Structures are given as C-alpha cells and as structure tokens.
JSON list of C-alpha atoms in Angstrom, two decimals:
[
{"chain": "A", "resi": 12, "resn": "VAL", "atom": "CA", "xyz": [145.50, 106.00, -231.36]},
{"chain": "A", "resi": 13, "resn": "GLN", "atom": "CA", "xyz": [146.11, 102.59, -232.95]},
{"chain": "A", "resi": 14, "resn": "LEU", "atom": "CA", "xyz": [145.54, 99.08, -231.69]},
{"chain": "A", "resi": 15, "resn": "GLN", "atom": "CA", "xyz": [147.56, 96.26, -233.22]},
{"chain": "A", "resi": 16, "resn": "ALA", "atom": "CA", "xyz": [146.36, 92.73, -232.49]},
{"chain": "A", "resi": 17, "resn": "SER", "atom": "CA", "xyz": [148.31, 89.56, -233.16]},
{"chain": "A", "resi": 18, "resn": "GLY", "atom": "CA", "xyz": [148.45, 85.89, -232.21]},
{"chain": "A", "resi": 19, "resn": "GLY", "atom": "CA", "xyz": [145.51, 84.38, -234.05]},
{"chain": "A", "resi": 20, "resn": "GLY", "atom": "CA", "xyz": [145.77, 81.31, -236.19]},
{"chain": "A", "resi": 21, "resn": "LEU", "atom": "CA", "xyz": [144.64, 77.75, -236.78]},
{"chain": "A", "resi": 22, "resn": "VAL", "atom": "CA", "xyz": [144.59, 75.39, -233.82]},
{"chain": "A", "resi": 23, "resn": "GLN", "atom": "CA", "xyz": [143.18, 71.94, -233.20]},
{"chain": "A", "resi": 24, "resn": "PRO", "atom": "CA", "xyz": [140.34, 71.39, -230.71]},
{"chain": "A", "resi": 25, "resn": "GLY", "atom": "CA", "xyz": [141.75, 71.35, -227.21]},
{"chain": "A", "resi": 26, "resn": "GLY", "atom": "CA", "xyz": [144.67, 73.54, -228.21]},
{"chain": "A", "resi": 27, "resn": "SER", "atom": "CA", "xyz": [145.78, 76.95, -226.97]},
{"chain": "A", "resi": 28, "resn": "LEU", "atom": "CA", "xyz": [146.51, 80.38, -228.37]},
{"chain": "A", "resi": 29, "resn": "ARG", "atom": "CA", "xyz": [147.66, 83.66, -226.89]},
{"chain": "A", "resi": 30, "resn": "LEU", "atom": "CA", "xyz": [146.42, 86.90, -228.39]},
{"chain": "A", "resi": 31, "resn": "SER", "atom": "CA", "xyz": [148.25, 90.17, -227.89]},
{"chain": "A", "resi": 32, "resn": "CYS", "atom": "CA", "xyz": [147.21, 93.76, -228.52]},
{"chain": "A", "resi": 33, "resn": "ALA", "atom": "CA", "xyz": [149.37, 96.87, -228.30]},
{"chain": "A", "resi": 34, "resn": "VAL", "atom": "CA", "xyz": [147.95, 100.37, -227.96]},
{"chain": "A", "resi": 35, "resn": "SER", "atom": "CA", "xyz": [150.02, 103.21, -229.39]},
{"chain": "A", "resi": 36, "resn": "GLY", "atom": "CA", "xyz": [149.67, 106.85, -230.31]},
{"chain": "A", "resi": 37, "resn": "SER", "atom": "CA", "xyz": [148.60, 109.91, -228.37]},
{"chain": "A", "resi": 38, "resn": "ILE", "atom": "CA", "xyz": [147.81, 108.36, -224.98]},
{"chain": "A", "resi": 39, "resn": "PHE", "atom": "CA", "xyz": [147.32, 110.04, -221.64]},
{"chain": "A", "resi": 40, "resn": "SER", "atom": "CA", "xyz": [146.03, 106.87, -219.99]},
{"chain": "A", "resi": 41, "resn": "VAL", "atom": "CA", "xyz": [144.27, 103.63, -220.88]},
{"chain": "A", "resi": 42, "resn": "ASN", "atom": "CA", "xyz": [141.20, 102.67, -218.88]},
{"chain": "A", "resi": 43, "resn": "ASP", "atom": "CA", "xyz": [139.30, 99.49, -219.77]},
{"chain": "A", "resi": 44, "resn": "MET", "atom": "CA", "xyz": [140.83, 97.03, -222.21]},
{"chain": "A", "resi": 45, "resn": "GLY", "atom": "CA", "xyz": [139.38, 93.85, -223.57]},
{"chain": "A", "resi": 46, "resn": "TRP", "atom": "CA", "xyz": [138.54, 91.41, -226.29]},
{"chain": "A", "resi": 47, "resn": "TYR", "atom": "CA", "xyz": [135.41, 90.86, -228.36]},
{"chain": "A", "resi": 48, "resn": "ARG", "atom": "CA", "xyz": [134.75, 88.29, -231.05]},
{"chain": "A", "resi": 49, "resn": "GLN", "atom": "CA", "xyz": [132.51, 88.11, -234.07]},
{"chain": "A", "resi": 50, "resn": "VAL", "atom": "CA", "xyz": [131.31, 85.37, -236.36]},
{"chain": "A", "resi": 51, "resn": "PRO", "atom": "CA", "xyz": [129.97, 86.42, -239.80]},
{"chain": "A", "resi": 52, "resn": "GLY", "atom": "CA", "xyz": [126.27, 87.14, -239.54]},
{"chain": "A", "resi": 53, "resn": "ASN", "atom": "CA", "xyz": [126.37, 87.56, -235.76]},
{"chain": "A", "resi": 54, "resn": "ARG", "atom": "CA", "xyz": [126.88, 90.61, -233.61]},
{"chain": "A", "resi": 55, "resn": "ARG", "atom": "CA", "xyz": [130.18, 91.25, -231.90]},
{"chain": "A", "resi": 56, "resn": "GLU", "atom": "CA", "xyz": [130.21, 89.79, -228.38]},
{"chain": "A", "resi": 57, "resn": "LEU", "atom": "CA", "xyz": [132.33, 90.43, -225.33]},
{"chain": "A", "resi": 58, "resn": "VAL", "atom": "CA", "xyz": [134.88, 87.76, -224.47]},
{"chain": "A", "resi": 59, "resn": "ALA", "atom": "CA", "xyz": [136.76, 89.37, -221.59]},
{"chain": "A", "resi": 60, "resn": "ALA", "atom": "CA", "xyz": [137.56, 92.79, -220.18]},
{"chain": "A", "resi": 61, "resn": "ILE", "atom": "CA", "xyz": [140.00, 94.18, -217.65]},
{"chain": "A", "resi": 62, "resn": "ASN", "atom": "CA", "xyz": [140.06, 97.62, -216.07]},
{"chain": "A", "resi": 63, "resn": "SER", "atom": "CA", "xyz": [143.09, 99.67, -215.08]},
{"chain": "A", "resi": 64, "resn": "ASP", "atom": "CA", "xyz": [143.02, 98.20, -211.56]},
{"chain": "A", "resi": 65, "resn": "GLY", "atom": "CA", "xyz": [143.12, 94.65, -212.90]},
{"chain": "A", "resi": 66, "resn": "ARG", "atom": "CA", "xyz": [139.52, 93.76, -212.24]},
{"chain": "A", "resi": 67, "resn": "VAL", "atom": "CA", "xyz": [138.36, 91.26, -214.86]},
{"chain": "A", "resi": 68, "resn": "ASN", "atom": "CA", "xyz": [135.06, 90.28, -216.41]},
{"chain": "A", "resi": 69, "resn": "TYR", "atom": "CA", "xyz": [134.48, 87.20, -218.56]},
{"chain": "A", "resi": 70, "resn": "ALA", "atom": "CA", "xyz": [131.64, 86.09, -220.78]},
{"chain": "A", "resi": 71, "resn": "GLU", "atom": "CA", "xyz": [129.81, 83.05, -219.48]},
{"chain": "A", "resi": 72, "resn": "PHE", "atom": "CA", "xyz": [130.96, 80.90, -222.38]},
{"chain": "A", "resi": 73, "resn": "VAL", "atom": "CA", "xyz": [134.59, 81.35, -221.32]},
{"chain": "A", "resi": 74, "resn": "ASP", "atom": "CA", "xyz": [133.95, 78.97, -218.42]},
{"chain": "A", "resi": 75, "resn": "GLY", "atom": "CA", "xyz": [137.44, 79.28, -216.97]},
{"chain": "A", "resi": 76, "resn": "ARG", "atom": "CA", "xyz": [139.27, 78.52, -220.24]},
{"chain": "A", "resi": 77, "resn": "PHE", "atom": "CA", "xyz": [140.58, 82.02, -221.02]},
{"chain": "A", "resi": 78, "resn": "THR", "atom": "CA", "xyz": [142.69, 84.45, -219.02]},
{"chain": "A", "resi": 79, "resn": "ILE", "atom": "CA", "xyz": [142.92, 88.16, -219.74]},
{"chain": "A", "resi": 80, "resn": "SER", "atom": "CA", "xyz": [145.84, 90.22, -218.50]},
{"chain": "A", "resi": 81, "resn": "ARG", "atom": "CA", "xyz": [147.44, 93.57, -219.22]},
{"chain": "A", "resi": 82, "resn": "ASP", "atom": "CA", "xyz": [150.80, 95.28, -219.08]},
{"chain": "A", "resi": 83, "resn": "ASN", "atom": "CA", "xyz": [150.06, 98.84, -218.05]},
{"chain": "A", "resi": 84, "resn": "PRO", "atom": "CA", "xyz": [153.51, 100.39, -218.68]},
{"chain": "A", "resi": 85, "resn": "ARG", "atom": "CA", "xyz": [153.51, 98.97, -222.22]},
{"chain": "A", "resi": 86, "resn": "ASN", "atom": "CA", "xyz": [149.77, 99.55, -222.89]},
{"chain": "A", "resi": 87, "resn": "LYS", "atom": "CA", "xyz": [149.25, 95.94, -223.90]},
{"chain": "A", "resi": 88, "resn": "VAL", "atom": "CA", "xyz": [146.46, 93.48, -223.28]},
{"chain": "A", "resi": 89, "resn": "TYR", "atom": "CA", "xyz": [146.64, 89.70, -223.65]},
{"chain": "A", "resi": 90, "resn": "LEU", "atom": "CA", "xyz": [144.16, 86.88, -223.93]},
{"chain": "A", "resi": 91, "resn": "LYS", "atom": "CA", "xyz": [145.39, 83.39, -223.19]},
{"chain": "A", "resi": 92, "resn": "MET", "atom": "CA", "xyz": [142.93, 80.85, -224.56]},
{"chain": "A", "resi": 93, "resn": "GLU", "atom": "CA", "xyz": [143.04, 77.18, -223.62]},
{"chain": "A", "resi": 94, "resn": "SER", "atom": "CA", "xyz": [140.83, 74.18, -224.32]},
{"chain": "A", "resi": 95, "resn": "LEU", "atom": "CA", "xyz": [139.70, 75.83, -227.54]},
{"chain": "A", "resi": 96, "resn": "GLN", "atom": "CA", "xyz": [136.69, 74.40, -229.31]},
{"chain": "A", "resi": 97, "resn": "PRO", "atom": "CA", "xyz": [135.30, 74.85, -232.83]},
{"chain": "A", "resi": 98, "resn": "ALA", "atom": "CA", "xyz": [132.64, 77.18, -231.36]},
{"chain": "A", "resi": 99, "resn": "ASP", "atom": "CA", "xyz": [135.46, 79.59, -230.47]},
{"chain": "A", "resi": 100, "resn": "THR", "atom": "CA", "xyz": [136.20, 80.14, -234.16]},
{"chain": "A", "resi": 101, "resn": "ALA", "atom": "CA", "xyz": [135.76, 83.85, -234.85]},
{"chain": "A", "resi": 102, "resn": "VAL", "atom": "CA", "xyz": [137.56, 87.10, -235.56]},
{"chain": "A", "resi": 103, "resn": "TYR", "atom": "CA", "xyz": [138.82, 88.45, -232.25]},
{"chain": "A", "resi": 104, "resn": "TYR", "atom": "CA", "xyz": [138.99, 92.21, -231.76]},
{"chain": "A", "resi": 105, "resn": "CYS", "atom": "CA", "xyz": [140.83, 94.04, -229.03]},
{"chain": "A", "resi": 106, "resn": "TYR", "atom": "CA", "xyz": [139.53, 97.32, -227.72]},
{"chain": "A", "resi": 107, "resn": "ALA", "atom": "CA", "xyz": [140.67, 100.01, -225.34]},
{"chain": "A", "resi": 108, "resn": "LYS", "atom": "CA", "xyz": [139.04, 103.01, -223.73]},
{"chain": "A", "resi": 109, "resn": "VAL", "atom": "CA", "xyz": [141.75, 105.65, -224.03]},
{"chain": "A", "resi": 110, "resn": "ARG", "atom": "CA", "xyz": [142.10, 109.07, -222.52]},
{"chain": "A", "resi": 111, "resn": "THR", "atom": "CA", "xyz": [144.03, 111.09, -225.08]},
{"chain": "A", "resi": 112, "resn": "THR", "atom": "CA", "xyz": [144.19, 114.20, -222.90]},
{"chain": "A", "resi": 113, "resn": "PRO", "atom": "CA", "xyz": [143.89, 114.81, -219.13]},
{"chain": "A", "resi": 114, "resn": "TRP", "atom": "CA", "xyz": [140.50, 116.49, -219.61]},
{"chain": "A", "resi": 115, "resn": "ASN", "atom": "CA", "xyz": [139.08, 113.61, -221.68]},
{"chain": "A", "resi": 116, "resn": "THR", "atom": "CA", "xyz": [137.97, 112.02, -218.43]},
{"chain": "A", "resi": 117, "resn": "ARG", "atom": "CA", "xyz": [135.57, 109.44, -219.86]},
{"chain": "A", "resi": 118, "resn": "GLY", "atom": "CA", "xyz": [137.92, 108.27, -222.61]},
{"chain": "A", "resi": 119, "resn": "SER", "atom": "CA", "xyz": [137.10, 107.15, -226.12]},
{"chain": "A", "resi": 120, "resn": "ASP", "atom": "CA", "xyz": [136.74, 103.63, -227.51]},
{"chain": "A", "resi": 121, "resn": "PHE", "atom": "CA", "xyz": [139.31, 102.38, -230.01]},
{"chain": "A", "resi": 122, "resn": "TRP", "atom": "CA", "xyz": [139.38, 99.03, -231.82]},
{"chain": "A", "resi": 123, "resn": "GLY", "atom": "CA", "xyz": [142.04, 96.84, -233.33]},
{"chain": "A", "resi": 124, "resn": "GLN", "atom": "CA", "xyz": [141.80, 95.35, -236.80]},
{"chain": "A", "resi": 125, "resn": "GLY", "atom": "CA", "xyz": [140.83, 91.85, -235.67]},
{"chain": "A", "resi": 126, "resn": "THR", "atom": "CA", "xyz": [142.72, 88.58, -235.72]},
{"chain": "A", "resi": 127, "resn": "GLN", "atom": "CA", "xyz": [141.25, 85.32, -237.01]},
{"chain": "A", "resi": 128, "resn": "VAL", "atom": "CA", "xyz": [141.09, 82.35, -234.67]},
{"chain": "A", "resi": 129, "resn": "THR", "atom": "CA", "xyz": [140.12, 79.06, -236.30]},
{"chain": "A", "resi": 130, "resn": "VAL", "atom": "CA", "xyz": [139.65, 75.90, -234.25]},
{"chain": "A", "resi": 131, "resn": "SER", "atom": "CA", "xyz": [139.47, 72.86, -236.47]},
{"chain": "A", "resi": 132, "resn": "SER", "atom": "CA", "xyz": [140.89, 69.38, -236.81]}
]
C-alpha cells in the first residue's frame, strides 16, 4: 500500500492551499483517513481525520479554517486550508487505515511521504 501526497508549497499569510493524497496498492477497503503535521523538533500532531462514513474530527487549532474530505471510490483524501498563518508551517503527512484483506478487520496504518507547507511573506 502506498500513499502519495501532493499540493504543498509556499503561500503568503492569509492564503490557501489544497492538499491531496491518493492511496494505492492492495486494498480491500480504507477506513479512517486523515492528515497530521510535524515541525522539526516537535511530535507529529493530528490536523484532521475523516472516517469511511464521512464523520470528521479537527484539531482545535484548525478553528474552522481547514476542511477535510474524501473520495471513497478513488481512495483519496483532501485537505483544503484557508487563512493560513506562519504557525501552520510544517510537513503535512497523510495517513490511512487500510484493510488489505477481508479478514484484516482492524486495518493497518499507512503513511504518505509528507509535503512541505510554508506560510511566509
């Protein structure tokens, strides 16, 4: 199973970015999907998550600025980020809990390679 993230880059404060992540490989089903971020020297922290039914969970610091969504038939997850601030600068990682076989009922966690988001004027 591979996760390919894209969409990071340099943006000015107040700007927007849309991150995308595609899950491919030996997939029976994809359960939870989401995004974490990490700043050097800090632990990785949850940004947003979405389950297979579309129920979402956001970190408190998101404060209504980000929207997570998913495309189940294409096994993709998106993160639309608006009103970005310098504090949002980090490497953003997508993750997915994937069932690779029907009897792998709990699924296994897989991570993308990370995409850099830099918010700076």
